[in-house]
Tab-separated table of C-alpha atoms in Angstrom:
chain	number	residue	atom	x	y	z
A	1	MET	CA	207.728	47.327	31.704
A	2	ALA	CA	205.742	44.126	32.321
A	3	THR	CA	202.051	44.101	31.529
A	4	THR	CA	199.336	41.920	32.976
A	5	LYS	CA	196.608	40.621	30.704
A	6	SER	CA	193.039	41.106	31.859
A	7	HIS	CA	189.520	40.337	30.747
A	8	LYS	CA	186.143	41.864	31.481
A	9	SER	CA	183.860	40.006	33.848
A	10	PRO	CA	180.608	39.089	32.035
A	11	LEU	CA	178.669	39.743	35.244
A	12	SER	CA	180.113	42.694	37.128
A	13	GLY	CA	181.644	44.469	34.132
A	14	GLU	CA	184.909	44.927	36.008
A	15	PHE	CA	188.273	44.072	34.481
A	16	ILE	CA	189.977	41.141	36.174
A	17	SER	CA	193.627	40.267	35.685
A	18	GLU	CA	194.430	36.748	34.519
A	19	GLU	CA	196.746	36.453	37.528
A	20	ASN	CA	193.823	37.097	39.890
A	21	THR	CA	191.569	34.765	37.921
A	22	ASP	CA	194.102	31.932	38.079
A	23	GLU	CA	194.431	32.490	41.822
A	24	ALA	CA	190.648	32.275	42.175
A	25	LEU	CA	190.645	28.903	40.447
A	26	THR	CA	192.583	27.393	43.321
A	27	THR	CA	190.972	29.325	46.190
A	28	VAL	CA	187.264	28.696	45.625
A	29	ASP	CA	185.365	28.605	48.930
A	30	LYS	CA	184.160	24.988	49.182
A	31	ALA	CA	181.303	25.913	51.508
A	32	ALA	CA	180.118	28.656	49.156
A	33	GLU	CA	180.406	26.239	46.227
A	34	LYS	CA	178.182	23.700	48.001
A	35	ILE	CA	175.547	26.368	48.613
A	36	VAL	CA	175.573	27.354	44.942
A	37	LEU	CA	175.380	23.729	43.853
A	38	ARG	CA	172.418	23.151	46.161
A	39	LYS	CA	170.627	26.178	44.700
A	40	LEU	CA	171.265	24.953	41.168
A	41	ASP	CA	169.938	21.508	42.022
A	42	TRP	CA	166.727	22.869	43.538
A	43	HIS	CA	166.036	25.343	40.740
A	44	ILE	CA	166.979	23.153	37.751
A	45	LEU	CA	166.659	19.433	38.427
A	46	PRO	CA	163.050	19.044	39.650
A	47	LEU	CA	161.664	21.056	36.747
A	48	ILE	CA	163.673	19.463	33.939
A	49	THR	CA	162.950	16.021	35.402
A	50	LEU	CA	159.240	16.785	35.327
A	51	ILE	CA	159.427	18.187	31.790
A	52	TYR	CA	161.186	15.086	30.473
A	53	THR	CA	158.834	12.808	32.410
A	54	LEU	CA	155.855	14.409	30.702
A	55	ALA	CA	157.557	14.299	27.288
A	56	PHE	CA	158.271	10.594	27.551
A	57	LEU	CA	154.779	9.981	28.922
A	58	ASP	CA	153.159	11.756	25.975
A	59	ARG	CA	155.171	9.862	23.383
A	60	ALA	CA	154.961	6.378	24.935
A	61	ASN	CA	151.353	6.297	26.166
A	62	ILE	CA	150.342	4.905	22.788
A	63	GLY	CA	151.823	1.609	24.046
A	64	ASN	CA	149.474	1.597	27.039
A	65	GLY	CA	146.582	2.676	24.839
A	66	ARG	CA	147.140	-0.324	22.604
A	67	LEU	CA	145.892	-2.636	25.350
A	68	TYR	CA	142.696	-0.582	25.627
A	69	GLY	CA	141.575	-1.073	22.045
A	70	LEU	CA	143.326	1.721	20.123
A	71	GLU	CA	144.108	-0.581	17.181
A	72	LYS	CA	140.561	-1.891	16.907
A	73	ASP	CA	138.872	1.504	17.267
A	74	LEU	CA	141.020	3.125	14.571
A	75	GLY	CA	140.901	0.101	12.284
A	76	LEU	CA	144.654	-0.522	12.319
A	77	LYS	CA	145.832	-3.595	10.418
A	78	GLY	CA	149.074	-5.555	10.165
A	79	ASN	CA	152.060	-3.424	11.233
A	80	GLN	CA	150.184	-0.116	11.152
A	81	PHE	CA	150.515	0.275	14.931
A	82	GLN	CA	154.280	-0.231	14.651
A	83	THR	CA	154.358	2.372	11.866
A	84	ALA	CA	152.470	4.862	14.047
A	85	VAL	CA	155.070	4.336	16.764
A	86	SER	CA	157.977	4.543	14.324
A	87	VAL	CA	156.937	7.608	12.314
A	88	PHE	CA	157.244	9.781	15.435
A	89	PHE	CA	161.019	9.533	15.133
A	90	ALA	CA	161.172	10.714	11.509
A	91	THR	CA	160.547	14.320	12.546
A	92	TYR	CA	162.038	13.839	16.014
A	93	VAL	CA	165.587	13.136	14.813
A	94	ALA	CA	165.486	15.888	12.172
A	95	CYS	CA	165.314	18.569	14.895
A	96	GLU	CA	168.110	17.419	17.183
A	97	VAL	CA	171.278	18.753	15.542
A	98	PRO	CA	169.911	22.205	14.541
A	99	SER	CA	168.369	22.774	17.979
A	100	THR	CA	171.591	22.044	19.874
A	101	ILE	CA	173.785	24.124	17.572
A	102	PHE	CA	171.596	27.205	17.880
A	103	LEU	CA	170.370	26.689	21.458
A	104	LYS	CA	172.236	29.679	22.890
A	105	LYS	CA	170.720	31.978	20.272
A	106	LEU	CA	167.208	30.656	20.998
A	107	ARG	CA	167.205	31.491	24.752
A	108	PRO	CA	167.464	27.974	26.226
A	109	ALA	CA	164.904	28.333	29.030
A	110	ARG	CA	162.214	29.851	26.811
A	111	PHE	CA	162.855	27.374	23.997
A	112	ILE	CA	162.662	24.291	26.252
A	113	SER	CA	159.507	25.588	27.937
A	114	GLY	CA	157.918	26.623	24.640
A	115	ILE	CA	158.247	23.211	23.021
A	116	ALA	CA	156.736	21.634	26.164
A	117	ILE	CA	153.619	23.748	25.664
A	118	LEU	CA	153.510	22.810	21.993
A	119	TRP	CA	153.807	19.022	22.414
A	120	GLY	CA	151.282	19.100	25.270
A	121	ILE	CA	148.680	20.567	22.935
A	122	ILE	CA	149.473	18.036	20.194
A	123	ALA	CA	149.417	15.087	22.618
A	124	THR	CA	146.020	16.139	23.941
A	125	PHE	CA	144.419	16.377	20.512
A	126	THR	CA	145.826	12.953	19.598
A	127	GLY	CA	143.114	11.608	21.884
A	128	LEU	CA	140.509	12.818	19.381
A	129	VAL	CA	141.859	11.136	16.225
A	130	GLN	CA	139.393	9.015	14.241
A	131	ASN	CA	141.548	7.049	11.798
A	132	TYR	CA	145.038	5.819	10.941
A	133	GLU	CA	145.933	8.851	8.828
A	134	SER	CA	145.116	11.382	11.553
A	135	LEU	CA	147.063	9.296	14.083
A	136	LEU	CA	150.122	9.413	11.806
A	137	ALA	CA	149.787	13.186	11.400
A	138	CYS	CA	149.655	13.715	15.166
A	139	ARG	CA	152.644	11.432	15.746
A	140	LEU	CA	154.702	13.335	13.157
A	141	LEU	CA	153.834	16.669	14.781
A	142	LEU	CA	154.568	15.296	18.237
A	143	GLY	CA	158.020	14.183	17.089
A	144	LEU	CA	158.681	17.634	15.641
A	145	ALA	CA	157.832	19.284	18.977
A	146	GLU	CA	159.632	16.818	21.256
A	147	GLY	CA	162.741	16.303	19.108
A	148	PRO	CA	164.814	19.200	20.458
A	149	LEU	CA	164.128	18.467	24.139
A	150	PHE	CA	166.570	15.732	25.110
A	151	PRO	CA	169.727	17.091	23.418
A	152	CYS	CA	168.921	20.609	24.602
A	153	LEU	CA	168.563	19.400	28.198
A	154	ILE	CA	172.008	17.773	27.979
A	155	ILE	CA	173.599	20.965	26.658
A	156	TYR	CA	171.659	23.010	29.219
A	157	LEU	CA	173.110	20.975	32.104
A	158	THR	CA	176.672	21.507	30.815
A	159	PHE	CA	176.120	25.274	31.173
A	160	PHE	CA	175.809	24.915	34.953
A	161	TYR	CA	177.616	21.732	36.069
A	162	THR	CA	181.188	20.450	35.859
A	163	ARG	CA	182.323	17.156	34.350
A	164	LYS	CA	182.503	15.517	37.795
A	165	GLU	CA	178.878	16.379	38.538
A	166	LEU	CA	177.150	15.500	35.277
A	167	ALA	CA	176.375	11.786	35.643
A	168	VAL	CA	174.213	12.181	38.745
A	169	ARG	CA	172.523	15.330	37.406
A	170	PHE	CA	171.844	13.684	34.080
A	171	GLY	CA	170.393	10.891	36.176
A	172	TYR	CA	167.448	13.132	36.935
A	173	VAL	CA	166.685	13.350	33.222
A	174	VAL	CA	166.954	9.558	33.037
A	175	LEU	CA	164.721	9.410	36.098
A	176	GLY	CA	162.149	11.273	34.046
A	177	GLY	CA	162.081	8.450	31.502
A	178	ALA	CA	161.807	5.822	34.221
A	179	LEU	CA	159.160	7.795	36.120
A	180	SER	CA	157.114	8.165	32.957
A	181	GLY	CA	157.003	4.389	32.653
A	182	ALA	CA	155.941	3.972	36.268
A	183	ILE	CA	153.460	6.861	36.195
A	184	GLY	CA	152.190	5.770	32.794
A	185	GLY	CA	151.495	2.298	34.132
A	186	LEU	CA	149.696	3.648	37.201
A	187	LEU	CA	147.646	6.132	35.173
A	188	ALA	CA	146.772	3.482	32.610
A	189	TYR	CA	145.661	1.219	35.474
A	190	ALA	CA	143.427	3.946	36.950
A	191	ILE	CA	142.141	5.346	33.654
A	192	GLY	CA	141.132	1.855	32.595
A	193	TYR	CA	138.127	2.264	34.868
A	194	LEU	CA	136.979	5.270	32.787
A	195	ASP	CA	136.438	3.076	29.740
A	196	GLY	CA	133.148	4.063	28.111
A	197	ARG	CA	132.556	7.168	30.235
A	198	HIS	CA	130.909	9.930	28.182
A	199	GLY	CA	131.323	7.767	25.087
A	200	PHE	CA	135.143	7.734	25.202
A	201	ARG	CA	137.219	4.570	25.267
A	202	ALA	CA	139.946	4.303	27.924
A	203	TRP	CA	142.774	4.947	25.430
A	204	ARG	CA	141.219	8.299	24.504
A	205	TRP	CA	140.926	9.285	28.157
A	206	LEU	CA	144.589	8.305	28.563
A	207	LEU	CA	145.745	10.755	25.881
A	208	LEU	CA	143.324	13.519	26.845
A	209	ILE	CA	144.367	13.433	30.510
A	210	GLU	CA	148.140	13.097	30.031
A	211	GLY	CA	148.600	15.977	27.538
A	212	PRO	CA	147.522	19.124	29.475
A	213	PRO	CA	150.119	18.839	32.306
A	214	SER	CA	152.878	19.454	29.710
A	215	VAL	CA	151.212	22.738	28.750
A	216	ALA	CA	151.013	23.808	32.397
A	217	ILE	CA	154.596	22.917	33.312
A	218	GLY	CA	155.906	24.515	30.127
A	219	GLY	CA	154.169	27.762	31.066
A	220	PHE	CA	155.750	27.653	34.527
A	221	GLY	CA	159.226	26.911	33.148
A	222	TRP	CA	158.962	29.892	30.788
A	223	PHE	CA	159.333	32.212	33.784
A	224	PHE	CA	161.245	30.005	36.238
A	225	LEU	CA	164.265	28.587	34.374
A	226	ALA	CA	167.380	30.679	33.732
A	227	ASP	CA	169.110	30.749	30.335
A	228	SER	CA	172.668	30.570	31.700
A	229	PRO	CA	174.771	31.019	34.868
A	230	GLU	CA	175.014	34.745	34.071
A	231	SER	CA	171.216	35.134	34.107
A	232	ALA	CA	170.402	32.831	37.037
A	233	TRP	CA	167.989	35.100	38.934
A	234	TYR	CA	168.084	32.894	42.037
A	235	LEU	CA	171.833	33.462	42.564
A	236	SER	CA	173.617	36.532	43.881
A	237	LEU	CA	176.217	38.291	41.741
A	238	ALA	CA	179.018	36.675	43.770
A	239	GLN	CA	177.453	33.234	43.297
A	240	ARG	CA	177.163	33.730	39.562
A	241	GLU	CA	180.838	34.763	39.410
A	242	LEU	CA	181.627	31.586	41.326
A	243	LEU	CA	179.884	29.523	38.642
A	244	VAL	CA	182.066	31.134	35.974
A	245	ILE	CA	185.200	30.348	37.998
A	246	ARG	CA	184.043	26.746	38.486
A	247	GLY	CA	183.730	26.375	34.736
A	248	ARG	CA	187.276	27.657	34.189
A	249	ARG	CA	188.627	25.351	36.885
A	250	ASP	CA	186.846	22.304	35.424
A	251	GLN	CA	188.092	22.778	31.861
A	252	HIS	CA	190.517	25.613	31.172
A	253	GLU	CA	189.991	24.987	27.446
A	254	ALA	CA	186.354	26.074	27.873
A	255	SER	CA	187.150	29.369	29.570
A	256	SER	CA	187.838	31.664	26.625
A	257	PRO	CA	185.147	33.708	24.836
A	258	SER	CA	186.068	31.873	21.631
A	259	ALA	CA	185.429	28.468	23.232
A	260	ASN	CA	181.945	29.547	24.295
A	261	ALA	CA	180.967	30.925	20.897
A	262	LEU	CA	179.659	29.043	17.862
A	263	HIS	CA	182.264	28.592	15.105
A	264	ARG	CA	181.968	26.770	11.791
A	265	SER	CA	185.347	25.144	12.455
A	266	ASP	CA	183.998	23.532	15.630
A	267	ILE	CA	181.011	22.100	13.772
A	268	LEU	CA	183.337	20.607	11.159
A	269	ALA	CA	185.662	19.293	13.890
A	270	ALA	CA	182.754	17.396	15.415
A	271	ILE	CA	181.800	15.860	12.082
A	272	LYS	CA	185.403	14.713	11.495
A	273	ASP	CA	185.943	13.201	14.975
A	274	TRP	CA	185.635	9.390	14.808
A	275	LYS	CA	184.949	9.177	18.553
A	276	ILE	CA	181.742	11.184	18.142
A	277	TRP	CA	180.573	8.804	15.427
A	278	ALA	CA	181.428	5.856	17.696
A	279	PHE	CA	179.404	7.370	20.542
A	280	SER	CA	176.550	7.986	18.113
A	281	VAL	CA	176.507	4.362	16.938
A	282	LEU	CA	176.719	3.245	20.565
A	283	ASN	CA	173.629	5.277	21.391
A	284	PHE	CA	171.765	3.950	18.364
A	285	LEU	CA	172.348	0.371	19.480
A	286	ALA	CA	171.470	1.108	23.111
A	287	ASP	CA	168.381	3.160	22.279
A	288	ILE	CA	166.783	0.294	20.360
A	289	GLN	CA	166.464	-1.477	23.713
A	290	ILE	CA	165.074	1.652	25.397
A	291	PHE	CA	162.369	2.195	22.780
A	292	THR	CA	161.276	-1.423	22.508
A	293	TYR	CA	161.073	-1.605	26.293
A	294	ALA	CA	159.057	1.608	26.527
A	295	TYR	CA	156.546	0.654	23.846
A	296	PHE	CA	156.297	-3.105	24.283
A	297	LEU	CA	156.815	-3.839	27.988
A	298	PRO	CA	153.041	-4.113	28.589
A	299	THR	CA	152.758	-6.430	25.573
A	300	ILE	CA	155.736	-8.561	26.704
A	301	ILE	CA	154.352	-8.926	30.249
A	302	LYS	CA	150.919	-9.790	28.875
A	303	ALA	CA	152.548	-12.549	26.787
A	304	ILE	CA	154.218	-14.019	29.891
A	305	ASN	CA	150.780	-14.899	31.245
A	306	PRO	CA	147.844	-14.193	28.893
A	307	ALA	CA	145.447	-14.905	31.780
A	308	TRP	CA	146.432	-11.642	33.479
A	309	SER	CA	143.929	-8.825	32.977
A	310	THR	CA	144.937	-5.701	31.048
A	311	VAL	CA	144.644	-3.559	34.172
A	312	TYR	CA	146.851	-5.994	36.142
A	313	VAL	CA	149.478	-5.975	33.378
A	314	GLN	CA	149.615	-2.160	33.464
A	315	ALA	CA	150.289	-2.333	37.198
A	316	LEU	CA	153.082	-4.896	36.721
A	317	THR	CA	155.047	-2.472	34.502
A	318	VAL	CA	155.469	-0.014	37.385
A	319	PRO	CA	158.035	-1.917	39.533
A	320	CYS	CA	160.255	-2.473	36.476
A	321	TYR	CA	160.577	1.258	35.843
A	322	VAL	CA	161.088	2.061	39.513
A	323	TRP	CA	163.921	-0.464	39.626
A	324	SER	CA	165.507	0.996	36.458
A	325	ALA	CA	165.660	4.421	38.131
A	326	ILE	CA	167.214	2.992	41.302
A	327	ALA	CA	169.808	1.088	39.271
A	328	TYR	CA	170.788	4.134	37.222
A	329	PHE	CA	171.179	6.419	40.234
A	330	ALA	CA	173.325	3.887	42.061
A	331	VAL	CA	175.631	3.585	39.059
A	332	ALA	CA	175.632	7.334	38.303
A	333	TYR	CA	176.609	8.165	41.889
A	334	THR	CA	179.405	5.583	41.861
A	335	SER	CA	180.553	6.699	38.412
A	336	ASP	CA	180.832	10.327	39.525
A	337	LYS	CA	182.684	9.338	42.693
A	338	LEU	CA	185.188	7.136	40.841
A	339	GLN	CA	185.252	9.382	37.751
A	340	HIS	CA	184.967	6.366	35.506
A	341	ARG	CA	182.369	5.770	32.801
A	342	ALA	CA	183.270	2.959	30.407
A	343	VAL	CA	183.328	-0.006	32.772
A	344	PHE	CA	179.801	0.732	33.982
A	345	GLY	CA	178.511	0.890	30.420
A	346	ILE	CA	180.047	-2.518	29.667
A	347	LEU	CA	178.638	-4.158	32.810
A	348	ALA	CA	175.166	-2.718	32.107
A	349	CYS	CA	175.195	-4.354	28.661
A	350	LEU	CA	175.931	-7.733	30.197
A	351	VAL	CA	173.171	-7.435	32.811
A	352	SER	CA	170.543	-6.543	30.193
A	353	VAL	CA	171.677	-9.447	28.000
A	354	ILE	CA	170.929	-11.834	30.894
A	355	GLY	CA	167.400	-10.416	31.067
A	356	HIS	CA	166.720	-11.019	27.373
A	357	ILE	CA	168.051	-14.580	27.656
A	358	MET	CA	165.685	-15.213	30.569
A	359	LEU	CA	162.718	-14.058	28.487
A	360	ILE	CA	163.692	-16.285	25.562
A	361	ALA	CA	164.544	-19.409	27.561
A	362	GLY	CA	162.256	-19.204	30.565
A	363	ASN	CA	159.193	-21.416	30.917
A	364	ASN	CA	158.503	-20.145	34.403
A	365	VAL	CA	156.288	-17.059	34.716
A	366	ALA	CA	158.216	-15.670	37.697
A	367	ALA	CA	161.605	-16.157	35.988
A	368	GLN	CA	160.434	-14.337	32.873
A	369	TYR	CA	159.077	-11.429	34.898
A	370	VAL	CA	162.392	-11.232	36.777
A	371	GLY	CA	164.041	-11.069	33.353
A	372	CYS	CA	162.205	-7.776	32.787
A	373	PHE	CA	164.010	-6.429	35.885
A	374	PHE	CA	167.401	-7.548	34.582
A	375	ILE	CA	166.734	-5.632	31.360
A	376	ALA	CA	165.585	-2.629	33.406
A	377	SER	CA	168.847	-2.725	35.404
A	378	GLY	CA	170.928	-1.799	32.371
A	379	ILE	CA	168.442	-0.137	30.053
A	380	TYR	CA	169.213	3.497	30.973
A	381	ILE	CA	172.809	2.967	32.082
A	382	VAL	CA	174.160	1.877	28.684
A	383	SER	CA	172.837	4.963	26.897
A	384	GLY	CA	172.954	7.358	29.870
A	385	ILE	CA	176.633	6.845	30.641
A	386	ALA	CA	177.542	7.445	26.979
A	387	VAL	CA	175.450	10.621	26.812
A	388	VAL	CA	177.308	12.026	29.848
A	389	TRP	CA	180.744	10.724	28.893
A	390	MET	CA	180.993	12.279	25.425
A	391	PRO	CA	180.082	15.966	26.082
A	392	SER	CA	182.197	16.030	29.253
A	393	ASN	CA	185.230	15.598	26.974
A	394	LEU	CA	184.314	18.414	24.576
A	395	PRO	CA	185.174	21.793	26.152
A	396	ARG	CA	184.345	23.960	23.127
A	397	TYR	CA	180.636	24.841	22.866
A	398	GLY	CA	180.368	24.565	19.078
A	399	LYS	CA	181.882	21.093	18.922
A	400	ARG	CA	180.021	19.928	22.019
A	401	SER	CA	176.609	21.114	20.856
A	402	THR	CA	177.098	19.620	17.379
A	403	ALA	CA	178.344	16.343	18.846
A	404	VAL	CA	175.422	16.014	21.263
A	405	GLY	CA	173.020	16.704	18.415
A	406	MET	CA	174.711	14.055	16.247
A	407	GLN	CA	174.851	11.512	19.054
A	408	LEU	CA	171.194	11.884	19.961
A	409	MET	CA	169.941	12.257	16.383
A	410	ILE	CA	171.589	8.993	15.354
A	411	GLY	CA	170.716	7.368	18.670
A	412	THR	CA	167.077	8.405	18.613
A	413	SER	CA	166.666	7.233	15.019
A	414	ALA	CA	166.708	3.775	16.595
A	415	GLY	CA	163.060	4.457	17.298
A	416	ILE	CA	162.312	3.971	13.593
A	417	PRO	CA	163.326	0.271	13.262
A	418	ALA	CA	162.777	-0.657	16.935
A	419	PRO	CA	158.976	-1.186	16.775
A	420	TYR	CA	159.368	-3.779	14.023
A	421	LEU	CA	161.557	-6.036	16.190
A	422	TYR	CA	158.503	-7.164	18.122
A	423	PRO	CA	155.826	-7.956	15.504
A	424	THR	CA	152.444	-9.169	16.728
A	425	GLY	CA	152.952	-12.597	15.166
A	426	ASP	CA	156.039	-13.329	17.319
A	427	THR	CA	154.070	-13.595	20.561
A	428	PRO	CA	154.613	-14.962	23.186
A	429	ARG	CA	158.435	-15.445	23.071
A	430	TYR	CA	159.385	-12.582	20.711
A	431	ILE	CA	162.574	-14.511	19.937
A	432	MET	CA	163.652	-12.254	17.046
A	433	GLY	CA	163.356	-9.060	19.080
A	434	HIS	CA	165.236	-10.395	22.107
A	435	SER	CA	167.937	-12.082	19.997
A	436	VAL	CA	168.650	-8.990	17.904
A	437	THR	CA	168.812	-6.852	21.046
A	438	ILE	CA	171.334	-9.254	22.612
A	439	GLY	CA	173.577	-8.863	19.561
A	440	LEU	CA	173.279	-5.075	19.633
A	441	LEU	CA	174.148	-4.932	23.333
A	442	ALA	CA	177.257	-7.045	22.663
A	443	LEU	CA	178.344	-4.454	20.086
A	444	CYS	CA	177.666	-1.694	22.639
A	445	ALA	CA	180.063	-3.366	25.058
A	446	VAL	CA	182.754	-3.604	22.351
A	447	ILE	CA	182.401	0.086	21.373
A	448	ASN	CA	182.597	1.112	25.038
A	449	GLY	CA	185.827	-0.859	25.322
A	450	VAL	CA	187.353	0.659	22.174
A	451	LEU	CA	186.555	4.227	23.309
A	452	TRP	CA	187.948	3.500	26.764
A	453	TRP	CA	191.204	2.095	25.348
A	454	SER	CA	191.590	4.989	22.893
A	455	MET	CA	191.196	7.696	25.539
A	456	VAL	CA	193.502	5.975	28.024
A	457	ASP	CA	196.127	5.565	25.279
A	458	THR	CA	195.832	9.227	24.257
A	459	ASN	CA	196.156	10.392	27.886
A	460	LYS	CA	199.341	8.332	28.262
A	461	LYS	CA	200.858	9.790	25.091
A	462	ARG	CA	200.049	13.329	26.185
A	463	ALA	CA	201.467	12.750	29.661
A	464	ALA	CA	204.679	11.482	28.044
A	465	GLY	CA	204.900	14.590	25.842
A	466	LYS	CA	204.452	12.657	22.596
A	467	GLU	CA	201.916	15.178	21.239
A	468	ASP	CA	203.723	18.358	22.265
A	469	TRP	CA	204.762	18.914	18.650
A	470	LYS	CA	201.203	20.065	17.983
A	471	ILE	CA	201.686	23.235	20.065
A	472	SER	CA	205.159	24.166	18.862
A	473	GLY	CA	205.221	27.890	18.111
A	474	LEU	CA	201.643	28.500	19.342
A	475	THR	CA	200.639	31.157	21.837
A	476	GLU	CA	198.906	30.247	25.099
A	477	GLU	CA	195.615	31.532	23.721
A	478	GLU	CA	195.962	29.336	20.626
A	479	ILE	CA	196.759	26.285	22.743
A	480	VAL	CA	193.689	26.832	24.912
A	481	GLY	CA	191.627	27.273	21.750
A	482	MET	CA	192.517	23.761	20.584
A	483	GLY	CA	190.003	22.321	23.050
A	484	ASP	CA	190.168	18.532	23.371
A	485	SER	CA	192.814	18.406	20.615
A	486	SER	CA	195.334	20.123	22.855
A	487	PRO	CA	198.176	17.932	24.162
A	488	ARG	CA	197.397	19.388	27.587
A	489	TYR	CA	193.819	18.148	27.578
A	490	ILE	CA	193.180	14.976	29.587
A	491	TYR	CA	190.147	12.864	28.686
A	492	ALA	CA	187.753	11.742	31.384
A	493	ILE	CA	187.327	7.974	31.042
């Protein structure tokens, strides 16, 4: 007598046959799916964008504060400002891998919201520091609080969205970084007029005003965000079941209970996978440009024309960040439509290189300022595409969470050397900083190309059956459990 395998629905508690589940994968109501997707977008994207905007604002406002006398007031000498910027990342990177691995056990929504409250408090009190040592202490604590955010947001999005939807949705996180630059410039422009009010310099007002919103939005997110599709309070039971089916349809290898659990073998598999190390190095190289741009754009623009006032320079940073957001969204939308990642990463490297060359070679003020826009065009695309591309090819949760933690830990550690590429003595051309960044972007383009070629080659071999020997004698469950190592798995390129 034939038997039909079944599994228990995590939502309704009913037992569903695998035959019925497989049928559901091909008969999903497209209209119902669009409604669910719209609900997800409205309940997830605005809030996480705002959270990341505030995080980036609180870490990078020290760059705006520098133009308002922070160095002089705290008695900073030599490269002490660069050290204060750099030390943030020492604690920041240490938190990334552990937080992603154990995110599911920490209740994702509460954890993300809780750290927002914590860094908001730290950022606010940074405005009261009186010397170099207390500034370093606050920067270390701020890095500890903010470190888990970015990798956890990436993992959080993979809980709800499919591979074909990630680039645009991740774009909202990227938008947060770009918005923080624009908002930071506008706030710095406005707060500059508070200089001396109630005995506080403008840089203190900047930190004191920009910290509390993180506390408020973290408190709101504590109650508003859902931990997973199964606990999404804003969806009906049928809509939550639809999310589960979407996940199975997107990557069958991610559908089993084993694939969604944390296993030591998956952690080790991530550590042994050369592609994850390549993505990590790629992010390190790309993130150096992001961090130098975030911290030194006001300084670079000021050097273009020293006659510009500090307030005017702050205002000039805003259009650059707005343009960077527009550029990323245009590329992310096209990348999702074409389902291609690598070529956009390579082109973004080349565009940013042109910008750095313009800043080195240009004698014309307008041409050099336009160079800042060329850099902005590729700044988030190079890193952003890689951050989306890698986890979309890792269906097993344990390997994916470890890989994202590794990629972002190594990538974010770029914040440690980055501040030293633009020493004060190199003004106005900053030839060393721009030249080194050009070389790093060239390497980024090469790594993108190598990863692209490797995945295309593997897909061809699997399509030709050249890896079928790996599944000889295995059960269907064991084959599914292989994740991206399965000969049936096709990499997204």
